[in-house]
Coordinates of C-alpha atoms and ligand atoms in Angstrom, one line a residue:
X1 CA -19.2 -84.6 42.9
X2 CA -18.7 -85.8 39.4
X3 CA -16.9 -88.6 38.3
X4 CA -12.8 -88.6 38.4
X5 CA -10.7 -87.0 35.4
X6 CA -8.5 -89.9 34.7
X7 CA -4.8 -89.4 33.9
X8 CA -2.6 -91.4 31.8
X9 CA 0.9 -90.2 32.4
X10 CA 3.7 -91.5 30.8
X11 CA 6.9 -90.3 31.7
X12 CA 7.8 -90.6 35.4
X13 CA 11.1 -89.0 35.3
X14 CA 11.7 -85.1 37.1
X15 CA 8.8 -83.6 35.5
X16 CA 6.5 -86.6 35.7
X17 CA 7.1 -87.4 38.9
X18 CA 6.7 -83.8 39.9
X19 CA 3.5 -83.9 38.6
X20 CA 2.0 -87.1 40.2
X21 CA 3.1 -85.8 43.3
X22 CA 1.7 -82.0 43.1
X23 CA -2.1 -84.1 42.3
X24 CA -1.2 -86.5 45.5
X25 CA -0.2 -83.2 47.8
X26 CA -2.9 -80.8 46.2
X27 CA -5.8 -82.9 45.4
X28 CA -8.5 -82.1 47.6
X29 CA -7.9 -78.9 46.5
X30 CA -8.1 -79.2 43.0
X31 CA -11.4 -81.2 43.1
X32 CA -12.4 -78.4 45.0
X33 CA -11.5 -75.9 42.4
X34 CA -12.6 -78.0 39.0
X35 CA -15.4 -79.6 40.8
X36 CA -14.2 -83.3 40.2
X37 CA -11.3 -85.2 41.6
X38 CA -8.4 -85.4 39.3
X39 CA -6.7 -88.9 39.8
X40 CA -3.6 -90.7 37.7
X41 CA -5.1 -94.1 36.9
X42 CA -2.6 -95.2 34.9
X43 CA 1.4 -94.5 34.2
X44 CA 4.1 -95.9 32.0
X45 CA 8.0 -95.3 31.7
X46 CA 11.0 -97.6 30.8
X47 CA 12.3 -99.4 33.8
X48 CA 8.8 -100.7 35.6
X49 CA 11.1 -102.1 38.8
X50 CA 12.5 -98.4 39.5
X51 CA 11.4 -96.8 42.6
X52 CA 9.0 -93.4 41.8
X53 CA 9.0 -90.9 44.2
X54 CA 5.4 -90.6 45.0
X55 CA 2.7 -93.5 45.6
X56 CA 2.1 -96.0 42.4
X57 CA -0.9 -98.1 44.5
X58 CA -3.8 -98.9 42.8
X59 CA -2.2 -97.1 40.0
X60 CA -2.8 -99.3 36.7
X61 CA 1.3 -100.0 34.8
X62 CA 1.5 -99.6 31.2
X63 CA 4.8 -100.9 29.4
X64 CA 3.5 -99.2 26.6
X65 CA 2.8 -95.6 26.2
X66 CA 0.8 -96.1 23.3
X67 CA -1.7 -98.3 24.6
X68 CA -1.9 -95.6 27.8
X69 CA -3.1 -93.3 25.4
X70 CA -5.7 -95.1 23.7
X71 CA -6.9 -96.6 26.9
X72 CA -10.7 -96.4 27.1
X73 CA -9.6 -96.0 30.9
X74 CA -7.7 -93.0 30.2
X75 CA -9.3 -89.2 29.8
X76 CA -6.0 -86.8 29.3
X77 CA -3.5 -87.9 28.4
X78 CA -0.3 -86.5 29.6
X79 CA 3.0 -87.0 27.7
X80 CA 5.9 -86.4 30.2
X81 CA 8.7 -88.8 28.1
X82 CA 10.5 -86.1 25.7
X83 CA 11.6 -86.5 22.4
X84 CA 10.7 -85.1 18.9
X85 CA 9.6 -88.4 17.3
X86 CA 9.3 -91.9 18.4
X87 CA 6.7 -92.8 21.2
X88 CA 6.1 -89.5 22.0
X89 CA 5.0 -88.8 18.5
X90 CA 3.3 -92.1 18.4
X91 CA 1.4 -91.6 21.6
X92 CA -0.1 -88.5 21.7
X93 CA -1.1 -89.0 17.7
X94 CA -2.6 -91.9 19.1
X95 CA -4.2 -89.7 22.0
X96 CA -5.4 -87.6 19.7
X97 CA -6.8 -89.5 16.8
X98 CA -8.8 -90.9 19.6
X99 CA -10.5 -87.7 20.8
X100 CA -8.7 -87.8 23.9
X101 CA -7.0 -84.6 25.1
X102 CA -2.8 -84.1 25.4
X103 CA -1.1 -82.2 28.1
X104 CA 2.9 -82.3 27.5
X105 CA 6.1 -80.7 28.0
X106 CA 7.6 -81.5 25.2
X107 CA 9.1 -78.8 22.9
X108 CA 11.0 -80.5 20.3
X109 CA 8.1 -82.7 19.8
X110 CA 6.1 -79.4 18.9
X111 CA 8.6 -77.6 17.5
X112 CA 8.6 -80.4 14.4
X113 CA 5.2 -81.9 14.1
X114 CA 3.1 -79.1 16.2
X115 CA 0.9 -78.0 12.8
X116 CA -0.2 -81.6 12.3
X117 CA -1.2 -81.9 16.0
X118 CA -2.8 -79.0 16.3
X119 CA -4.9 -80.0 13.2
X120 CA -5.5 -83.1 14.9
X121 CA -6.8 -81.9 17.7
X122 CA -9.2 -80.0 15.7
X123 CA -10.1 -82.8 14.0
X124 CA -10.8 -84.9 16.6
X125 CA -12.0 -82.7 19.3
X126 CA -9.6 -83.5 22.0
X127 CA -7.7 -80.8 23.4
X128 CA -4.0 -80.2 23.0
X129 CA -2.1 -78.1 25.6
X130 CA 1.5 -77.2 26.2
X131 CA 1.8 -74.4 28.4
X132 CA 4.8 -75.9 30.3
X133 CA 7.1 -76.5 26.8
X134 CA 8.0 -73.0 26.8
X135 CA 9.6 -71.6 29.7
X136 CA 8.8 -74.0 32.2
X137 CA 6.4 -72.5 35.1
X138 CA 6.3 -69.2 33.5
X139 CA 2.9 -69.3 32.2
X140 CA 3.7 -67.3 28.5
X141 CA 1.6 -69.8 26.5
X142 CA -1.4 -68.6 28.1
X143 CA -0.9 -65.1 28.3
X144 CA 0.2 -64.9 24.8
X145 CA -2.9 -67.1 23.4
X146 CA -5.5 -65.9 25.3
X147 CA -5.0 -62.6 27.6
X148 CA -3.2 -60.9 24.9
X149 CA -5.4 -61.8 22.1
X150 CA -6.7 -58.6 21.2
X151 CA -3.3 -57.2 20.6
X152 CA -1.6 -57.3 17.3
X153 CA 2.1 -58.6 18.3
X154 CA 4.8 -56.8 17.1
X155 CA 7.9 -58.5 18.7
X156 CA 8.0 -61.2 21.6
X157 CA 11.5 -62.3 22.6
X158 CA 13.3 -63.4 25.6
X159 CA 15.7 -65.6 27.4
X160 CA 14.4 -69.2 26.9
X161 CA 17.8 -71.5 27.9
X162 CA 18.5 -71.3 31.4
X163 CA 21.4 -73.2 30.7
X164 CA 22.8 -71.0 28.7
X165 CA 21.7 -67.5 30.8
X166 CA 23.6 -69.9 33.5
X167 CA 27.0 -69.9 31.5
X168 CA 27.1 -66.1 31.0
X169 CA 26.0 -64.9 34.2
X170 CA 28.8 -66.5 35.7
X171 CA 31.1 -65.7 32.9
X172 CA 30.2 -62.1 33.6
X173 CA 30.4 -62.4 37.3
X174 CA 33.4 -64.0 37.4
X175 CA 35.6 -63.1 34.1
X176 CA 35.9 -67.3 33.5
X177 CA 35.8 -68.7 30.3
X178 CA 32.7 -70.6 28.6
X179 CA 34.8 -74.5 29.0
X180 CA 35.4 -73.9 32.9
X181 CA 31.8 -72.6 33.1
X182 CA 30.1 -74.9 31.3
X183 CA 32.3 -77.7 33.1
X184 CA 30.6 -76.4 36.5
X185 CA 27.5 -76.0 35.5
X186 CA 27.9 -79.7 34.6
X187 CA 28.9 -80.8 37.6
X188 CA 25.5 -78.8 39.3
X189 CA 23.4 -80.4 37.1
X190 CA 22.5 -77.0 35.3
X191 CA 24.0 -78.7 31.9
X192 CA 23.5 -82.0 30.1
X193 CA 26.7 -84.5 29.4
X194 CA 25.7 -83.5 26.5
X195 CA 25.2 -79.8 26.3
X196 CA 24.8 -78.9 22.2
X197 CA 20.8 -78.9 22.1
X198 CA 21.3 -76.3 24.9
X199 CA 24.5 -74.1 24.7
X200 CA 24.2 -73.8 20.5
X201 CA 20.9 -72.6 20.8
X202 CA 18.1 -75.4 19.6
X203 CA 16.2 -75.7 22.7
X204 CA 15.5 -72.0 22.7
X205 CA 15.1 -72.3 18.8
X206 CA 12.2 -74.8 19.4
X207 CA 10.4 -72.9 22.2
X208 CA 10.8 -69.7 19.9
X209 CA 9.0 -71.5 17.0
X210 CA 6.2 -72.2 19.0
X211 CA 6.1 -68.5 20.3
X212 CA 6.3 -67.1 17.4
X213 CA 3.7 -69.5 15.7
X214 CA 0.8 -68.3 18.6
X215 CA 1.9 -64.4 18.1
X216 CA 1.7 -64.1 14.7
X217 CA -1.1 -66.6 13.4
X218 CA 1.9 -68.4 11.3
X219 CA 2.7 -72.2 10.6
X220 CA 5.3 -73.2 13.2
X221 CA 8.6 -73.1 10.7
X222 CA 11.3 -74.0 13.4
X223 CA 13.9 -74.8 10.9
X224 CA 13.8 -71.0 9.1
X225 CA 15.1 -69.9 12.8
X226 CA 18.9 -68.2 12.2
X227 CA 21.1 -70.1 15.2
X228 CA 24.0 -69.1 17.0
X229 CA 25.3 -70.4 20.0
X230 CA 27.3 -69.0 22.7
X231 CA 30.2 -71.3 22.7
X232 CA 32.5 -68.6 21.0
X233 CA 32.2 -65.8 23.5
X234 CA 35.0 -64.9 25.4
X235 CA 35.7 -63.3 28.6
X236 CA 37.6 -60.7 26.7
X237 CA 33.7 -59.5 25.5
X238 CA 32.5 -59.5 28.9
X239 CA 34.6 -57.3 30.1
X240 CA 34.1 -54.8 26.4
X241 CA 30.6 -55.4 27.1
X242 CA 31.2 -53.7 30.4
X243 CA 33.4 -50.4 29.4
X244 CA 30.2 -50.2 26.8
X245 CA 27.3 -50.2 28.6
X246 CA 25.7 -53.7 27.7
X247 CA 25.2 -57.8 28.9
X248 CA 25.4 -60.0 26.8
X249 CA 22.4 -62.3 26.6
X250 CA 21.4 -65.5 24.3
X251 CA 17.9 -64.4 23.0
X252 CA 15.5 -65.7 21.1
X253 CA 13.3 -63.1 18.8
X254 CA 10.3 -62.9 16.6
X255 CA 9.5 -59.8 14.9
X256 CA 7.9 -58.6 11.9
X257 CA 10.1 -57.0 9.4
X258 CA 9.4 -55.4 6.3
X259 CA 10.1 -59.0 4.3
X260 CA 8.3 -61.6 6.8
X261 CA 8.7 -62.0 10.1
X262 CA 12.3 -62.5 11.6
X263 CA 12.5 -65.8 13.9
X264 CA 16.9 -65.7 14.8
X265 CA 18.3 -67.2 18.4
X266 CA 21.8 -65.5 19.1
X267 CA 23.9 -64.0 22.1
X268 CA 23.3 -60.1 22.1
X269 CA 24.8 -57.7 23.6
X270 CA 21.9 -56.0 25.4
X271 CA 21.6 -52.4 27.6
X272 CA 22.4 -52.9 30.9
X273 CA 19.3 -50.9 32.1
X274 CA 16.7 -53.2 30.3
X275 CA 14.5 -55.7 31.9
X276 CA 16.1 -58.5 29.9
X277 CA 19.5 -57.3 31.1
X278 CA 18.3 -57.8 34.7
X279 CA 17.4 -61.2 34.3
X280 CA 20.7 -63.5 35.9
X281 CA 21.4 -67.8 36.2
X282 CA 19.0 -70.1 35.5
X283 CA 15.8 -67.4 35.3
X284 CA 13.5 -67.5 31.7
X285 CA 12.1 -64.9 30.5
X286 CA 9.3 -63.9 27.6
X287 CA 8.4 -60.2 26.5
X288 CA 6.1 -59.1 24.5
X289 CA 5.2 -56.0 22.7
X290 CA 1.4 -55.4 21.2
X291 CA -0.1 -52.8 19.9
X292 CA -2.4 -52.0 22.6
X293 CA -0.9 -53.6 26.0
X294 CA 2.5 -51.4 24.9
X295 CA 5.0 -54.1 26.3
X296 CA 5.0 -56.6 29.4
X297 CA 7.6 -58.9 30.7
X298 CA 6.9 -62.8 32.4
X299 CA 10.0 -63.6 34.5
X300 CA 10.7 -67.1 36.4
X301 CA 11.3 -70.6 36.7
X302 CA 12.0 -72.1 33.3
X303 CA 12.7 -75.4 34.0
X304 CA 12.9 -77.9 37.0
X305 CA 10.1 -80.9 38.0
X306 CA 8.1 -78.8 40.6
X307 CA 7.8 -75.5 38.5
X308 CA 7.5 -77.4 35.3
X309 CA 4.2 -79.4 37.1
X310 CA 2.9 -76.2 38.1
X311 CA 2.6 -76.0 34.4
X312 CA 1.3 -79.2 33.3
X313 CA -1.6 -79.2 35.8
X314 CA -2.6 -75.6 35.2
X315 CA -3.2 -77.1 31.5
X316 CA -5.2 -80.3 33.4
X317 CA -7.3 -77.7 35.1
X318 CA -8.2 -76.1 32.6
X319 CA -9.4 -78.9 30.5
X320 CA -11.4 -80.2 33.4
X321 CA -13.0 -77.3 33.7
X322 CA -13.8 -78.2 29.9
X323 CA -11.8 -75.3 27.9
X324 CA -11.0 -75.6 25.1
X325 CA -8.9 -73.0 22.9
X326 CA -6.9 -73.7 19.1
X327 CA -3.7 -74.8 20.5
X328 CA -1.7 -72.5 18.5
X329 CA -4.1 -69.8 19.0
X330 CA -6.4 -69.8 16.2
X331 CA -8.2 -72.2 14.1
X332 CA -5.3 -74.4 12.0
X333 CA -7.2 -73.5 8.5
X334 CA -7.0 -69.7 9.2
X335 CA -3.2 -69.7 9.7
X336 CA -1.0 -67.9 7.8
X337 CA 2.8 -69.6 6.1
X338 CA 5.6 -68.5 7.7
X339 CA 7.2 -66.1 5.3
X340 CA 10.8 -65.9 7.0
X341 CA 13.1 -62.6 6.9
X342 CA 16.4 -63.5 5.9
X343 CA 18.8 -62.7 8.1
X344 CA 21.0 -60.7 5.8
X345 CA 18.3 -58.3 6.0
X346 CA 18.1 -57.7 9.9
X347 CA 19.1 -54.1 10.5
X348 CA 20.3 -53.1 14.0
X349 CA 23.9 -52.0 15.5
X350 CA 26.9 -54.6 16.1
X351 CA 29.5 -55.3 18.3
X352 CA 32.8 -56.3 16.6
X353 CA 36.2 -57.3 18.2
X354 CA 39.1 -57.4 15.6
X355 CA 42.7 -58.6 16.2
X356 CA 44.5 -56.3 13.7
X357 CA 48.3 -56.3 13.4
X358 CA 49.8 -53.8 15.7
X359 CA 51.2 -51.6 12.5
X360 CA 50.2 -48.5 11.6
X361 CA 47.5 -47.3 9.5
X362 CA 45.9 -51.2 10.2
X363 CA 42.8 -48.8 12.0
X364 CA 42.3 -46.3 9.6
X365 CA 42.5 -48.5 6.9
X366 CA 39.6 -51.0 8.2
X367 CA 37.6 -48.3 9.1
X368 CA 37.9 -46.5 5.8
X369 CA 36.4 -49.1 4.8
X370 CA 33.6 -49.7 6.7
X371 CA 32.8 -46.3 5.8
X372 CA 32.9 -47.3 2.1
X373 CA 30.3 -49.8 2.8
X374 CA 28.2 -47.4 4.5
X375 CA 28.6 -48.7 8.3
X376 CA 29.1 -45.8 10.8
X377 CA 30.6 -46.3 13.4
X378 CA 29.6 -45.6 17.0
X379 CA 31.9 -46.1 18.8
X380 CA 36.2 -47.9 19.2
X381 CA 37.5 -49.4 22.0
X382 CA 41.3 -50.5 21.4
X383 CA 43.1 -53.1 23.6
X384 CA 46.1 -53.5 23.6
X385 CA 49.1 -55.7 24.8
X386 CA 49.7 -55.5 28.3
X387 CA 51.9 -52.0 28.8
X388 CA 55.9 -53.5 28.5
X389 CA 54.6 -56.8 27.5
X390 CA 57.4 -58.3 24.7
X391 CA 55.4 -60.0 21.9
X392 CA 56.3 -63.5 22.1
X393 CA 55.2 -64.7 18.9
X394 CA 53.9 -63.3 15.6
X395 CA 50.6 -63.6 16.8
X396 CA 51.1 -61.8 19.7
X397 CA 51.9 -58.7 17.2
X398 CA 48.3 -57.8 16.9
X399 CA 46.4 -55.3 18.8
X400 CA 42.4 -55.8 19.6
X401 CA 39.9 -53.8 18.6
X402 CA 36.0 -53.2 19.9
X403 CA 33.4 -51.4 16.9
X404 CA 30.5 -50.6 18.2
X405 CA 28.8 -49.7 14.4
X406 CA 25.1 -47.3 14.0
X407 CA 22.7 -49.1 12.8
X408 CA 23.2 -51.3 9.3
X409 CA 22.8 -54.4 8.0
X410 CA 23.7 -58.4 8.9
X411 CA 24.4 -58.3 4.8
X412 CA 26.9 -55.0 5.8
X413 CA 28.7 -56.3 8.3
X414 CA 29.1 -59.8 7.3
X415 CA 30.4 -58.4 3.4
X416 CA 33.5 -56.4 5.3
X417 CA 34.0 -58.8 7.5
X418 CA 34.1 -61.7 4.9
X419 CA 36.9 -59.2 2.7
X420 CA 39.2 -58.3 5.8
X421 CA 39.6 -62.4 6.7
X422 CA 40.4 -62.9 2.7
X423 CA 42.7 -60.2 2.3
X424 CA 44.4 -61.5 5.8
X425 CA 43.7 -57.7 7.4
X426 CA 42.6 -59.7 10.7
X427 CA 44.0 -62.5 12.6
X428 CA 41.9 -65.5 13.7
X429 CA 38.0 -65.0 13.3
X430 CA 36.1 -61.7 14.1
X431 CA 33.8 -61.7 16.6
X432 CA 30.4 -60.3 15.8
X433 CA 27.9 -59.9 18.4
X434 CA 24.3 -58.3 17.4
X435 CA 22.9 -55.3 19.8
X436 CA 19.5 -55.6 20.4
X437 CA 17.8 -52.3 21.6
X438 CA 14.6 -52.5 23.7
Ligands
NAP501 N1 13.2 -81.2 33.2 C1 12.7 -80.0 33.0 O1 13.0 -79.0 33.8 C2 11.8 -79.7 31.9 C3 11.3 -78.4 31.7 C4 10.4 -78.1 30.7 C5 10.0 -79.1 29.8 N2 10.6 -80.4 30.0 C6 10.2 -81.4 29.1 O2 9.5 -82.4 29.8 C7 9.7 -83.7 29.2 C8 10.2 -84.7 30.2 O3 11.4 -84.2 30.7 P1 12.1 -84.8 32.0 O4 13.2 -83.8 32.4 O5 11.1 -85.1 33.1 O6 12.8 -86.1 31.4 P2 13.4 -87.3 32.2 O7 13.7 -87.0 33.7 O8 14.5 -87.9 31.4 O9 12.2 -88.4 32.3 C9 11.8 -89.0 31.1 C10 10.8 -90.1 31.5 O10 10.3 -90.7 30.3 C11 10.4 -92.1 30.4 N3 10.6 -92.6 29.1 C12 11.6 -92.3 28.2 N4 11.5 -93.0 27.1 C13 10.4 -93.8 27.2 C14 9.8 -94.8 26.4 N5 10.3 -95.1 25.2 N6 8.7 -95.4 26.9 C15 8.2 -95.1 28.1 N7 8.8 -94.2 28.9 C16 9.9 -93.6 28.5 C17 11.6 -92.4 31.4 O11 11.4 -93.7 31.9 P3 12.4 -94.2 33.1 O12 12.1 -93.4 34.3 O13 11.9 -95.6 33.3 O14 13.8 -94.1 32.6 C18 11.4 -91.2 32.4 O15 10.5 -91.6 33.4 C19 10.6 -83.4 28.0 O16 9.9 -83.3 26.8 C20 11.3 -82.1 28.4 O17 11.7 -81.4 27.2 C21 11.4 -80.7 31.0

């Protein structure tokens, strides 16, 4: 048997530790499979006195990450800390520039500076792989890169925030609003204290960037991606969602559009027959569509230490085994810019929910002119106050409406919507939800 593969891992925390202990539990097994024993000879995190779950002996400390990855005792080095800048930055540019190949987790870190490491790796020889920075266990990095590279990609999207697939499966299950929800999924540990990155859509913004990057031979341009969050959907949507046929789902899409290629992260309302739809809590998923394959669909864990390991060492196998593939899919001088589609250009149905005031003629009048503006409309659902309810305020003296419109355009929608709030035709902010058909 050959020599060890030496690991520097720094970053002991749920996905680092996860992944010392998978190489302690599976490692005869592994040598087996690669041929050489895999072994972590050296670690570094913040607090050297704290406990790790799993057996530090004759493991060499490092306070600092950096020198961990430009140890001459060190082989891969695996980034496990998180972070877009800082020492994760500064280590695995260190890693690199030494020829020494990267394994990490870490999306943000990608999602910004991921052209300049890929080139780095090129330059340098090492490797650089990140299968487990998108959707966790689920292996999408690989499928997209390699099994599906004889396909031309036409659109991969998905559900890449459990968090967030979390918050609306329960809102939908149980008809409670997003601040109770998000509250619990607090107290389970399913949310951060602080839960922006997750619930207004960056995290899945900065796995989509790197998806989109590998499908389409483009630069990784994560700050073109159009955001929206989920924090403004109400139960009230839920339950018109219901009446019409859909679930409502944050998604993250890249597709090629007539302009560029469209990279946007939003909740959609999706149909409740569709693969996507099916998908409930915590679950990621990444689909695909290519030109020959047709379309596939990679459900599973997307985060959490064990599944997340799973990940990391499927990379560590496969550079013992001595692949080596462009990290973002092909060579960094043969990739193309980014050329984004602006949003006002995406063309597709919408939800709308309107609080008109309960007069007559307030319908016709907004739909006249919808009409004007060439939106069609599919389909009205009116709620109203609560049969015998007194209004108790002026505000109450408004009646809610559901437009379901045909297909037209974000410019469309967001021009009518922008004149009914001037001319005070609607109380309080519309709420505009995008249909995605599959
Ligand atoms: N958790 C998941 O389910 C998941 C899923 C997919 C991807 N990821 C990615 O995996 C990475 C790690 O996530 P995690 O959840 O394992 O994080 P975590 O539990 O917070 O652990 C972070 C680890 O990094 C160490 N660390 C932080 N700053 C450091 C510094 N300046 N120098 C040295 N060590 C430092 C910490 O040291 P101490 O232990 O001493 O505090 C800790 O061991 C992130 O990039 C994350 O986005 C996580």
């Amino acid at each position: 048997m050959q020599e060890p593969l030496r690991l520097g891992l720094a970053g002991l925390g749920t996905v680092g530790s996860s992944v010392a202990r998978l190489i302690e539990q599976h490692g005869d097994d592994l040598a087996a499979r690669i041929g050489r024993p895999v072994r972590v000879t050296g670690i570094s995190a913040r607090d050297r006195s704290r406990s790790r779950d799993f057996s530090t002996t004759g493991i060499e400390w490092f306070d600092d990450p950096v020198a961990l990855a430009r140890s001459d005792a060190t082989d891969v080095f695996v980034e496990l800390m998180g972070g877009e800048d800082g020492v994760a930055l500064q280590s695995v540019t260190t890693a690199l520039e030494h020829g020494k190949s990267v394994v990490t987790a870490n999306k943000a870190l990608l999602a910004k500076h991921g052209n300049r490491l890929a080139q780095l790796s090129e330059e340098h020889g090492g490797a650089l792989a990140f299968e487990a920075a998108v959707g966790g266990g689920i292996p999408v990095i690989k499928t997209l890169r390699e099994a599906l590279g004889g396909n031309r990609v036409s659109r991969v999207y998905g559900i890449l925030n459990g968090t967030c697939n979390y918050i609306l499966s329960r809102m939908e299950a149980e008809g409670i609003s997003f601040g109770d929800c998000l509250r619990d999924a607090q107290a389970l540990g399913y949310a951060e204290a602080d839960p922006t990155f997750d619930v207004e859509g960056y995290d899945a913004a900065h796995k989509l960037s790197i998806l989109t990057s590998i499908a389409f031979g483009t630069r990784i341009d994560r700050d073109s991606i159009f955001i929206e969050g989920i924090s403004s959907i109400e139960p009230v949507d839920f339950a018109a969602a219901e009446e019409l046929g859909y679930r409502i789902k944050l998604i993250g899409v890249a597709k090629r559009a007539e302009s560029g290629i469209e990279q946007r992260v939003h909740p959609a309302m999706v149909p409740k027959d569709c693969d996507i739809a099916r998908i409930k809590g915590v679950t990621n998923a990444v689909a695909i569509d290519g030109d020959f394959i047709g379309s596939l669909m990679l459900s599973g864990p997307g985060a959490g230490g064990n599944a997340t390991a799973s990940a990391v060492v499927g990379d560590i196998v496969d550079l013992a085994r001595g692949a080596r593939t462009p990290p973002l899919g092909r060579p960094t001088s043969s990739m193309e810019p980014y050329v984004r589609a602006k949003i006002q250009k995406h063309a597709g149905g919408y939800y709308l929910r309107l609080n008109l005031p309960d007069r007559p003629g307030a319908f016709a009048s907004i739909a006249r002119r919808m009409a004007d503006a060439g939106i069609s409309l599919a389909s009205i659902v009116q709620r109203n106050r609560p049969a015998g309810a007194a209004p108790r305020s002026e505000l109450d003296l408004v009646q809610s409406v559901v437009i379901i419109t045909h297909e037209t355009t974000e410019e469309a929608v967001r021009g009518v919507l922008a004149q009914f709030e001037a001319e005070g035709d609607v109380h309080g902010r519309p709420q505009l939800i995008r249909i995605e058909e599959f």
